[in-house]
Amino acid sequence: MPKSDCPERNNRSEEQVSGAKVIAEALRTQDVKYMFGVVGIPVIEIAVAAQELGIKYIGMRNEQAACYAASAIGYLTGRPGACLVVSGPGLIHALGGMANANMNCWPLIVIGGSSEQSQETMGAFQEFPQVEACRLYSKFSVRPSSIEAIPSIIEKAVRSSIYGRPGTCYVDIPADFVNRQVNANSIKYVECCMPPPVSMAETSAVRMAASVIRNAKQPLLIIGKGAAYARAEASLRKLVEQCKLPFLPTPMGKGVVPDNHPNCVSAARSRALQFADVIVLFGARLNWILHFGLPPRYQADVKFIQVDICAEELGNNVRPAVTLLGDINAVTKQLLEEFDKAPWQYPLESTWWKTLREKMKSNEAASKELASKRSLPMNYYTVFYHVQEQLPRDCVLVSEGANTMDIGRTVLQNYLPRHRLDAGTFGTMGVGLGFAIAAAIVAKDRNPGQRVICVEGDSAFGFSGMEVETICRHNLPIILLVVNNNGIYQGVDTGTWKEMLNFGETATVAPPVCLLPNSHYEQVMTAFGGKGYFVQTPEELQKSLRQSLADTTKPSLINIMIEPQATRKAQDFHWLTRSHM
């Protein structure tokens, strides 16, 4: 048939589509629902195209925070969030979020604009070796050779981010691709990648693990955030209750089995680690958080059973008694099958249980004594006990800061999985507001009315404080608690600060750990239309938190003044080798 005889077919064959729309459509096809970023040349049109296709785009104030938010989406939903950044410095700012996601094993897709192909090596605007730089921080880093290649590249990036050990993937987009028009018929979108395959451990290894557990005199289960990501909460709770085993959650493993479960021994953490003779690790790594699995935190002859999705993790730092390679949920069900065949329970009247309960009781009493102190300024324990009294059971807790986070995790309870986000494996400060924004965006879609409580140290808040504007712009149901001790780790009061600055003729003495005393961080929130509170007493804290929880129409920030020299109760062991401050 002559070309002019079929105008409808001619129109279809001549339809043009931009690179920006191809990127957005490819992301939507792969079920990427959320995008965070800071737009500028050359990526503005990508954000617009994403919004037109129904992808939620949340504009942030800093690329690091945008990347932290996108990575938290991956952890909370199991599907990667996208982070959109401009070339050069924009991407470099996002590297912190990429590294954090990779270390936490969370799926993340970063889309970075870059200089035009025709200007490579010429000193183009913000030219930088982005693909090479991102290889250090990601599982997969690539620049598509053409607009037509974008759908298959994005499918592979999404698939790589969620298969095996999850992590970061980077896709580089040359500036000239964004607005270039190509024939729509030349674009072949790739069907959405399948969910990750579920792998199971060898049957013989599962039998051996069950045998080692049965013969343990002082067993302990450690539940990590890998178990939370694997949605293993039902099977792990059944294992804990069926076998009557004590368990200890890692910081983001909290809530997989509720913190208030009678078998949770968090309050006797040091004792449990130091004297257990068999430890089963469910999606928890023997890194710094668990003291590498080495003495003096552990017995020299302790037997480790490692359950992990990543083969390379098995045997790190210790020689395990048994290794179970596979999906945490699937492997836990395999263990349950073994205990169903020959039912077994660890005796609750054992000396081990008695030892753990006694230590829990004494540690809880020490914490309550600190919390009961009525002197002002308040200490951490007083603050957190009053906060815990009012927290909604289903709230998402976000926390960062040194003492704020470490003490907070011992007092603030989690009852549901994936409801706690903190500095994580990389110990990253600055994650708090990005994480909170991600959690609130997900809550709006999945659980309207759910509150997000973000507990920050004053130093930690400073890393991403301008994201308060993002919170207010999107009117997110977030309550920020800034636990303010005037410094990093510890600060000084106003009188001491003035004395230091007036000392000598130069008046320049300001210790590195000190921040300006009594800073009114709550005014950052009120500047953008939210509610701000400055509190100094338990009564003011209770009232402001009650009002903030009752008001679902505005976000709020409660600036809580505490004793500048406040610290945690005495520890048997430090998390890290610390300075002699």
Short mmCIF file of C-alpha atoms in Angstrom, two decimals, residues 9-492:
data_model
loop_
_atom_site.label_atom_id
_atom_site.label_comp_id
_atom_site.label_asym_id
_atom_site.label_seq_id
_atom_site.Cartn_x
_atom_site.Cartn_y
_atom_site.Cartn_z
CA ARG A 9 0.16 4.13 10.36
CA ASN A 10 2.38 6.93 9.13
CA ASN A 11 1.62 9.00 12.26
CA ARG A 12 2.53 6.09 14.54
CA SER A 13 5.80 5.45 12.81
CA GLU A 14 6.72 9.12 12.98
CA GLU A 15 5.77 9.65 16.66
CA GLN A 16 8.70 11.00 18.61
CA VAL A 17 9.59 10.54 22.27
CA SER A 18 12.25 12.26 24.40
CA GLY A 19 14.98 10.54 26.34
CA ALA A 20 13.47 11.93 29.55
CA LYS A 21 10.16 10.20 28.85
CA VAL A 22 11.91 6.94 27.97
CA ILE A 23 13.73 7.01 31.34
CA ALA A 24 10.50 7.71 33.25
CA GLU A 25 8.55 5.03 31.40
CA ALA A 26 11.33 2.49 31.93
CA LEU A 27 11.32 3.20 35.68
CA ARG A 28 7.53 2.90 35.85
CA THR A 29 7.64 -0.38 33.93
CA GLN A 30 10.04 -1.72 36.59
CA ASP A 31 7.59 -0.70 39.34
CA VAL A 32 9.70 2.16 40.70
CA LYS A 33 7.13 4.31 42.48
CA TYR A 34 9.19 6.98 44.27
CA MET A 35 11.87 9.41 43.14
CA PHE A 36 13.82 11.89 45.28
CA GLY A 37 16.26 14.46 44.05
CA VAL A 38 17.51 17.98 43.49
CA VAL A 39 16.86 19.07 39.92
CA GLY A 40 18.89 21.29 37.65
CA ILE A 41 20.50 21.09 34.25
CA PRO A 42 20.31 18.50 32.69
CA VAL A 43 17.75 16.42 34.63
CA ILE A 44 14.72 18.71 35.18
CA GLU A 45 12.77 17.12 32.33
CA ILE A 46 13.29 13.64 33.81
CA ALA A 47 11.56 14.69 37.04
CA VAL A 48 8.70 16.28 35.09
CA ALA A 49 8.27 13.16 32.94
CA ALA A 50 8.27 10.96 36.04
CA GLN A 51 5.51 13.04 37.63
CA GLU A 52 3.44 12.88 34.44
CA LEU A 53 3.58 9.08 34.60
CA GLY A 54 2.52 8.91 38.26
CA ILE A 55 5.92 8.37 39.88
CA LYS A 56 5.99 10.41 43.09
CA TYR A 57 8.81 12.94 42.83
CA ILE A 58 9.91 14.58 46.10
CA GLY A 59 12.28 17.48 45.63
CA MET A 60 14.84 17.67 48.44
CA ARG A 61 17.28 20.37 49.53
CA ASN A 62 20.48 18.32 49.34
CA GLU A 63 21.50 15.31 47.25
CA GLN A 64 22.76 13.36 50.26
CA ALA A 65 19.36 13.57 51.96
CA ALA A 66 17.64 12.69 48.67
CA CYS A 67 19.80 9.59 48.32
CA TYR A 68 19.21 8.58 51.95
CA ALA A 69 15.46 8.89 51.39
CA ALA A 70 15.51 6.83 48.19
CA SER A 71 17.55 4.09 49.90
CA ALA A 72 15.11 3.92 52.83
CA ILE A 73 12.31 3.34 50.32
CA GLY A 74 14.17 0.22 49.21
CA TYR A 75 14.35 -1.11 52.76
CA LEU A 76 10.76 -0.28 53.64
CA THR A 77 9.13 -1.58 50.44
CA GLY A 78 11.58 -4.11 48.98
CA ARG A 79 11.56 -2.19 45.70
CA PRO A 80 14.23 0.44 45.01
CA GLY A 81 13.54 4.13 45.21
CA ALA A 82 15.17 6.36 42.59
CA CYS A 83 17.47 9.27 43.34
CA LEU A 84 17.81 11.88 40.60
CA VAL A 85 20.86 14.15 40.67
CA VAL A 86 22.68 16.57 38.39
CA SER A 87 26.17 16.08 37.05
CA GLY A 88 29.51 16.50 38.82
CA PRO A 89 29.01 17.96 42.32
CA GLY A 90 25.38 16.80 42.42
CA LEU A 91 26.43 13.20 41.95
CA ILE A 92 29.38 13.56 44.32
CA HIS A 93 27.01 14.74 47.05
CA ALA A 94 24.93 11.60 46.45
CA LEU A 95 27.89 9.24 46.89
CA GLY A 96 27.36 9.25 50.67
CA GLY A 97 23.85 7.90 50.21
CA MET A 98 25.03 5.35 47.66
CA ALA A 99 27.73 4.05 49.99
CA ASN A 100 25.29 3.96 52.90
CA ALA A 101 22.75 1.94 50.90
CA ASN A 102 25.41 -0.48 49.70
CA MET A 103 26.74 -1.03 53.23
CA ASN A 104 23.20 -1.48 54.60
CA CYS A 105 22.33 -3.84 51.71
CA TRP A 106 19.33 -1.76 50.61
CA PRO A 107 18.19 -1.51 46.97
CA LEU A 108 18.66 1.90 45.38
CA ILE A 109 18.73 3.32 41.84
CA VAL A 110 20.65 6.55 41.23
CA ILE A 111 20.04 8.39 37.95
CA GLY A 112 22.77 10.95 37.33
CA GLY A 113 22.87 13.54 34.60
CA SER A 114 26.28 13.99 33.01
CA SER A 115 28.04 16.12 30.42
CA GLU A 116 27.20 15.68 26.74
CA GLN A 117 28.78 12.81 24.84
CA SER A 118 30.19 15.15 22.18
CA GLN A 119 32.03 17.17 24.84
CA GLU A 120 33.82 14.35 26.65
CA THR A 121 37.44 15.17 27.64
CA MET A 122 36.94 18.79 26.53
CA GLY A 123 36.35 20.26 29.99
CA ALA A 124 32.56 20.29 29.73
CA PHE A 125 30.36 21.84 32.40
CA GLN A 126 30.64 19.68 35.54
CA GLU A 127 32.44 16.96 33.61
CA PHE A 128 33.45 14.12 35.93
CA PRO A 129 34.21 10.38 35.51
CA GLN A 130 30.89 9.47 37.05
CA VAL A 131 30.52 5.85 35.95
CA GLU A 132 34.01 5.02 37.21
CA ALA A 133 33.51 6.90 40.49
CA CYS A 134 30.24 5.10 41.21
CA ARG A 135 31.72 1.62 40.77
CA LEU A 136 33.21 1.91 44.25
CA TYR A 137 29.79 2.53 45.77
CA SER A 138 27.49 0.28 43.76
CA LYS A 139 26.81 -3.20 42.41
CA PHE A 140 26.28 -1.97 38.85
CA SER A 141 27.40 1.29 37.21
CA VAL A 142 26.77 2.02 33.53
CA ARG A 143 26.14 4.65 30.87
CA PRO A 144 23.66 3.57 28.15
CA SER A 145 25.11 3.75 24.66
CA SER A 146 21.86 5.10 23.22
CA ILE A 147 18.36 6.15 24.21
CA GLU A 148 17.11 2.86 22.77
CA ALA A 149 19.29 0.96 25.28
CA ILE A 150 17.84 2.74 28.34
CA PRO A 151 14.90 0.37 29.09
CA SER A 152 17.12 -2.74 29.20
CA ILE A 153 19.75 -0.91 31.27
CA ILE A 154 17.17 0.25 33.82
CA GLU A 155 15.66 -3.24 34.02
CA LYS A 156 19.10 -4.67 34.77
CA ALA A 157 19.78 -1.94 37.34
CA VAL A 158 16.53 -2.63 39.20
CA ARG A 159 17.06 -6.39 39.01
CA SER A 160 20.65 -6.11 40.22
CA SER A 161 19.59 -3.86 43.11
CA ILE A 162 17.21 -6.47 44.56
CA TYR A 163 18.80 -9.81 43.59
CA GLY A 164 21.28 -11.53 45.91
CA ARG A 165 22.55 -9.09 48.50
CA PRO A 166 20.62 -5.88 47.71
CA GLY A 167 22.50 -2.67 46.99
CA THR A 168 23.02 0.44 44.88
CA CYS A 169 22.98 0.67 41.07
CA TYR A 170 23.95 3.73 39.05
CA VAL A 171 22.72 4.79 35.60
CA ASP A 172 24.51 7.69 33.92
CA ILE A 173 22.51 9.85 31.49
CA PRO A 174 24.39 12.18 29.09
CA ALA A 175 22.83 15.63 28.92
CA ASP A 176 22.13 15.35 25.19
CA PHE A 177 20.01 12.22 25.79
CA VAL A 178 17.44 14.02 27.97
CA ASN A 179 15.73 16.12 25.31
CA ARG A 180 16.79 14.22 22.20
CA GLN A 181 13.82 12.90 20.28
CA VAL A 182 13.77 9.37 18.86
CA ASN A 183 11.19 7.34 17.02
CA ALA A 184 8.80 5.86 19.58
CA ASN A 185 8.69 2.58 17.67
CA SER A 186 12.42 2.15 18.19
CA ILE A 187 11.97 1.87 21.98
CA LYS A 188 11.37 -1.63 23.32
CA TYR A 189 10.43 -1.59 27.02
CA VAL A 190 11.48 -4.61 29.03
CA GLU A 191 8.87 -6.43 31.10
CA CYS A 192 9.12 -5.80 34.85
CA CYS A 193 11.78 -8.01 36.38
CA MET A 194 10.64 -10.94 38.47
CA PRO A 195 10.90 -10.82 42.30
CA PRO A 196 14.20 -12.19 43.61
CA PRO A 197 14.40 -15.99 43.53
CA VAL A 198 14.10 -17.59 46.97
CA SER A 199 17.09 -19.76 47.81
CA MET A 200 17.20 -22.38 50.54
CA ALA A 201 20.01 -23.90 52.58
CA GLU A 202 21.31 -27.43 52.11
CA THR A 203 19.18 -29.94 54.01
CA SER A 204 22.21 -31.52 55.68
CA ALA A 205 23.39 -28.12 56.94
CA VAL A 206 19.93 -27.36 58.35
CA ARG A 207 19.94 -30.68 60.21
CA MET A 208 23.39 -29.96 61.60
CA ALA A 209 22.33 -26.48 62.74
CA ALA A 210 19.28 -27.88 64.52
CA SER A 211 21.52 -30.43 66.26
CA VAL A 212 23.96 -27.76 67.44
CA ILE A 213 21.07 -25.67 68.80
CA ARG A 214 19.57 -28.68 70.64
CA ASN A 215 22.91 -29.36 72.35
CA ALA A 216 23.53 -25.75 73.39
CA LYS A 217 23.82 -25.00 77.07
CA GLN A 218 23.51 -21.22 76.65
CA PRO A 219 21.95 -20.48 73.24
CA LEU A 220 21.22 -17.06 71.75
CA LEU A 221 19.52 -15.93 68.55
CA ILE A 222 20.63 -12.61 67.02
CA ILE A 223 18.10 -11.05 64.66
CA GLY A 224 19.53 -8.55 62.17
CA LYS A 225 18.06 -6.08 59.72
CA GLY A 226 18.59 -8.71 57.01
CA ALA A 227 15.80 -10.66 58.69
CA ALA A 228 13.62 -7.55 58.66
CA TYR A 229 14.30 -6.99 54.96
CA ALA A 230 13.50 -10.66 54.25
CA ARG A 231 10.07 -10.32 55.91
CA ALA A 232 10.98 -13.18 58.26
CA GLU A 233 9.01 -11.90 61.25
CA ALA A 234 6.35 -14.62 61.39
CA SER A 235 8.77 -17.55 61.06
CA LEU A 236 11.30 -16.09 63.51
CA ARG A 237 8.66 -15.39 66.12
CA LYS A 238 7.43 -18.97 65.76
CA LEU A 239 10.99 -20.28 66.19
CA VAL A 240 11.56 -18.14 69.30
CA GLU A 241 8.29 -19.21 70.91
CA GLN A 242 8.31 -22.86 69.86
CA CYS A 243 11.86 -23.48 71.06
CA LYS A 244 11.77 -21.00 74.02
CA LEU A 245 15.02 -19.37 72.90
CA PRO A 246 16.40 -16.00 74.06
CA PHE A 247 16.93 -13.49 71.26
CA LEU A 248 18.77 -10.22 70.80
CA PRO A 249 17.91 -7.81 67.97
CA THR A 250 20.48 -5.63 66.26
CA PRO A 251 19.49 -1.95 66.10
CA MET A 252 17.38 -2.27 62.93
CA GLY A 253 16.41 -5.85 63.75
CA LYS A 254 14.26 -4.39 66.53
CA GLY A 255 10.59 -5.22 66.06
CA VAL A 256 11.03 -8.33 63.91
CA VAL A 257 10.01 -10.00 67.15
CA PRO A 258 8.57 -7.30 69.44
CA ASP A 259 10.94 -5.66 71.92
CA ASN A 260 8.51 -6.39 74.76
CA HIS A 261 8.47 -10.12 74.02
CA PRO A 262 9.44 -12.10 77.16
CA ASN A 263 12.29 -13.80 75.26
CA CYS A 264 13.93 -10.51 74.24
CA VAL A 265 17.17 -10.06 76.21
CA SER A 266 18.22 -6.61 74.94
CA ALA A 267 18.49 -5.35 78.50
CA ALA A 268 21.19 -7.97 79.12
CA ARG A 269 22.99 -7.50 75.80
CA SER A 270 26.57 -7.63 77.07
CA ARG A 271 25.92 -10.64 79.31
CA ALA A 272 24.12 -12.53 76.54
CA LEU A 273 26.92 -11.99 74.01
CA GLN A 274 29.74 -12.69 76.42
CA PHE A 275 28.51 -16.02 77.80
CA ALA A 276 26.47 -17.65 75.02
CA ASP A 277 27.94 -20.93 73.81
CA VAL A 278 25.87 -21.14 70.59
CA ILE A 279 24.81 -18.06 68.64
CA VAL A 280 22.56 -18.15 65.57
CA LEU A 281 22.88 -15.10 63.32
CA PHE A 282 19.79 -14.35 61.22
CA GLY A 283 20.78 -11.71 58.66
CA ALA A 284 23.28 -10.10 61.02
CA ARG A 285 26.95 -9.60 60.18
CA LEU A 286 29.85 -10.05 62.57
CA ASN A 287 31.10 -6.53 61.98
CA TRP A 288 31.75 -3.70 64.44
CA ILE A 289 28.11 -3.66 65.59
CA LEU A 290 28.54 -7.21 66.91
CA HIS A 291 32.18 -6.74 67.90
CA PHE A 292 33.46 -8.98 65.08
CA GLY A 293 32.45 -12.13 66.96
CA LEU A 294 35.73 -12.08 68.87
CA PRO A 295 36.82 -12.19 72.55
CA PRO A 296 36.50 -10.50 75.00
CA ARG A 297 32.91 -9.85 73.91
CA TYR A 298 32.43 -13.57 73.23
CA GLN A 299 33.70 -16.84 74.60
CA ALA A 300 36.70 -18.09 72.65
CA ASP A 301 34.93 -21.39 71.88
CA VAL A 302 31.47 -20.01 71.04
CA LYS A 303 29.81 -21.78 68.11
CA PHE A 304 28.32 -19.50 65.45
CA ILE A 305 25.58 -20.58 63.05
CA GLN A 306 25.41 -18.02 60.24
CA VAL A 307 22.25 -17.57 58.15
CA ASP A 308 22.82 -15.14 55.27
CA ILE A 309 21.83 -14.50 51.65
CA CYS A 310 25.42 -13.64 50.74
CA ALA A 311 27.95 -16.48 50.50
CA GLU A 312 30.89 -14.12 50.88
CA GLU A 313 29.64 -13.11 54.33
CA LEU A 314 29.85 -16.64 55.71
CA GLY A 315 33.03 -17.14 57.70
CA ASN A 316 33.92 -13.46 58.07
CA ASN A 317 36.06 -12.95 61.22
CA VAL A 318 35.19 -16.37 62.69
CA ARG A 319 35.07 -20.01 61.59
CA PRO A 320 31.37 -20.87 61.95
CA ALA A 321 30.14 -24.22 63.19
CA VAL A 322 27.44 -24.25 60.49
CA THR A 323 26.66 -21.98 57.53
CA LEU A 324 23.16 -21.71 56.08
CA LEU A 325 23.19 -19.91 52.75
CA GLY A 326 19.79 -18.70 51.66
CA ASP A 327 16.83 -16.41 52.15
CA ILE A 328 16.40 -15.71 55.87
CA ASN A 329 12.68 -16.44 55.89
CA ALA A 330 13.02 -19.65 53.88
CA VAL A 331 15.90 -20.95 55.99
CA THR A 332 14.06 -20.17 59.24
CA LYS A 333 11.13 -22.24 57.95
CA GLN A 334 13.57 -25.07 57.20
CA LEU A 335 14.78 -24.96 60.80
CA LEU A 336 11.19 -24.99 62.03
CA GLU A 337 10.54 -28.12 59.97
CA GLU A 338 13.44 -29.84 61.74
CA PHE A 339 12.05 -28.90 65.14
CA ASP A 340 8.57 -30.00 64.05
CA LYS A 341 9.91 -33.46 63.21
CA ALA A 342 11.40 -33.84 66.68
CA PRO A 343 9.93 -31.19 69.02
CA TRP A 344 12.41 -29.56 71.39
CA GLN A 345 12.34 -26.64 73.81
CA TYR A 346 15.10 -24.93 75.71
CA PRO A 347 14.19 -25.14 79.43
CA LEU A 348 12.94 -21.82 80.80
CA GLU A 349 14.10 -22.87 84.30
CA SER A 350 17.72 -23.20 83.13
CA THR A 351 20.61 -21.37 84.83
CA TRP A 352 21.15 -19.44 81.58
CA TRP A 353 17.64 -18.01 81.56
CA LYS A 354 17.96 -17.19 85.26
CA THR A 355 21.27 -15.36 84.66
CA LEU A 356 19.84 -13.35 81.78
CA ARG A 357 16.69 -12.40 83.68
CA GLU A 358 18.67 -11.23 86.70
CA LYS A 359 20.92 -9.07 84.54
CA MET A 360 17.94 -7.64 82.67
CA LYS A 361 16.26 -6.77 85.94
CA SER A 362 19.32 -4.99 87.35
CA ASN A 363 20.00 -3.06 84.11
CA GLU A 364 16.37 -2.00 83.78
CA ALA A 365 16.41 -0.82 87.39
CA ALA A 366 19.55 1.25 86.75
CA SER A 367 17.94 2.86 83.71
CA LYS A 368 14.74 3.62 85.62
CA GLU A 369 16.75 5.21 88.40
CA LEU A 370 18.43 7.52 85.91
CA ALA A 371 15.07 8.31 84.32
CA SER A 372 13.52 9.16 87.68
CA LYS A 373 15.98 11.95 88.48
CA ARG A 374 14.07 15.21 88.84
CA SER A 375 17.02 17.58 88.64
CA LEU A 376 17.25 19.95 85.69
CA PRO A 377 18.43 19.95 82.97
CA MET A 378 17.07 16.51 82.09
CA ASN A 379 19.24 13.54 81.13
CA TYR A 380 18.75 11.19 78.16
CA TYR A 381 16.93 8.53 80.17
CA THR A 382 14.39 10.98 81.56
CA VAL A 383 13.65 12.24 78.06
CA PHE A 384 13.29 8.81 76.49
CA TYR A 385 11.12 7.34 79.25
CA HIS A 386 8.65 10.21 78.88
CA VAL A 387 8.71 9.86 75.10
CA GLN A 388 8.19 6.09 75.29
CA GLU A 389 5.05 6.59 77.37
CA GLN A 390 3.29 8.42 74.52
CA LEU A 391 4.65 6.79 71.37
CA PRO A 392 2.00 5.19 69.15
CA ARG A 393 2.58 1.47 68.92
CA ASP A 394 2.74 1.51 65.12
CA CYS A 395 4.90 4.62 64.69
CA VAL A 396 8.08 4.49 62.64
CA LEU A 397 11.09 5.49 64.75
CA VAL A 398 14.00 7.19 63.03
CA SER A 399 17.08 7.93 65.12
CA GLU A 400 20.57 9.29 64.72
CA GLY A 401 23.20 10.90 66.88
CA ALA A 402 25.80 9.35 69.16
CA ASN A 403 24.35 9.07 72.67
CA THR A 404 20.89 10.00 71.39
CA MET A 405 20.75 6.95 69.14
CA ASP A 406 22.61 4.51 71.38
CA ILE A 407 20.63 5.28 74.53
CA GLY A 408 17.39 5.70 72.60
CA ARG A 409 17.52 2.18 71.20
CA THR A 410 17.71 0.74 74.73
CA VAL A 411 14.62 2.62 75.95
CA LEU A 412 12.39 3.31 72.92
CA GLN A 413 10.51 0.14 72.03
CA ASN A 414 9.71 -1.28 68.60
CA TYR A 415 6.85 -3.72 68.20
CA LEU A 416 6.71 -4.09 64.42
CA PRO A 417 9.34 -4.97 61.80
CA ARG A 418 10.93 -2.29 59.60
CA HIS A 419 9.69 0.40 61.98
CA ARG A 420 13.15 1.56 63.07
CA LEU A 421 15.69 3.36 60.88
CA ASP A 422 19.02 4.60 62.20
CA ALA A 423 22.66 5.26 61.28
CA GLY A 424 23.07 1.62 60.29
CA THR A 425 26.10 -0.41 59.31
CA PHE A 426 28.01 2.60 57.97
CA GLY A 427 27.32 4.67 61.11
CA THR A 428 26.18 7.52 58.88
CA MET A 429 25.19 10.82 60.44
CA GLY A 430 22.79 12.99 58.45
CA VAL A 431 20.41 10.18 57.47
CA GLY A 432 17.62 11.12 59.87
CA LEU A 433 15.45 13.57 57.98
CA GLY A 434 15.83 11.77 54.65
CA PHE A 435 14.81 8.50 56.27
CA ALA A 436 11.89 10.18 58.03
CA ILE A 437 10.65 11.74 54.79
CA ALA A 438 10.78 8.37 53.02
CA ALA A 439 8.93 6.66 55.87
CA ALA A 440 6.25 9.35 55.89
CA ILE A 441 5.76 9.17 52.10
CA VAL A 442 5.30 5.38 52.32
CA ALA A 443 2.97 5.79 55.31
CA LYS A 444 0.76 8.20 53.33
CA ASP A 445 0.23 5.51 50.70
CA ARG A 446 0.06 2.40 52.86
CA ASN A 447 -1.06 3.43 56.32
CA PRO A 448 -2.63 6.91 56.44
CA GLY A 449 -2.50 8.34 59.95
CA GLN A 450 0.71 6.53 60.89
CA ARG A 451 3.17 8.86 62.59
CA VAL A 452 6.89 9.09 62.00
CA ILE A 453 8.96 10.08 65.05
CA CYS A 454 12.47 11.26 64.23
CA VAL A 455 14.75 11.43 67.27
CA GLU A 456 17.90 13.45 66.58
CA GLY A 457 20.88 14.73 68.46
CA ASP A 458 21.48 18.44 67.90
CA SER A 459 24.68 17.72 65.99
CA ALA A 460 22.95 15.10 63.81
CA PHE A 461 20.09 17.50 63.06
CA GLY A 462 22.58 20.00 61.68
CA PHE A 463 23.58 17.69 58.83
CA SER A 464 20.20 17.91 57.09
CA GLY A 465 18.17 20.48 59.01
CA MET A 466 16.99 22.31 55.89
CA GLU A 467 14.97 19.24 54.94
CA VAL A 468 12.45 20.65 57.43
CA GLU A 469 11.32 22.79 54.50
CA THR A 470 10.74 19.60 52.45
CA ILE A 471 8.72 18.16 55.34
CA CYS A 472 6.55 21.28 55.53
CA ARG A 473 6.20 21.62 51.74
CA HIS A 474 4.75 18.12 51.56
CA ASN A 475 2.98 18.46 54.94
CA LEU A 476 4.34 15.14 56.16
CA PRO A 477 3.17 13.65 59.52
CA ILE A 478 6.62 13.82 61.11
CA ILE A 479 7.49 14.79 64.67
CA LEU A 480 11.14 15.77 65.09
CA LEU A 481 12.64 15.48 68.56
CA VAL A 482 15.99 17.25 68.82
CA VAL A 483 17.74 16.10 72.00
CA ASN A 484 19.95 19.11 72.54
CA ASN A 485 23.10 18.87 74.67
CA ASN A 486 24.86 21.81 72.98
CA GLY A 487 27.48 19.67 71.31
CA ILE A 488 28.89 16.58 69.66
CA TYR A 489 28.85 13.81 72.31
CA GLN A 490 28.89 16.50 75.03
CA GLY A 491 28.66 20.28 75.16
CA VAL A 492 28.80 23.05 77.74
#
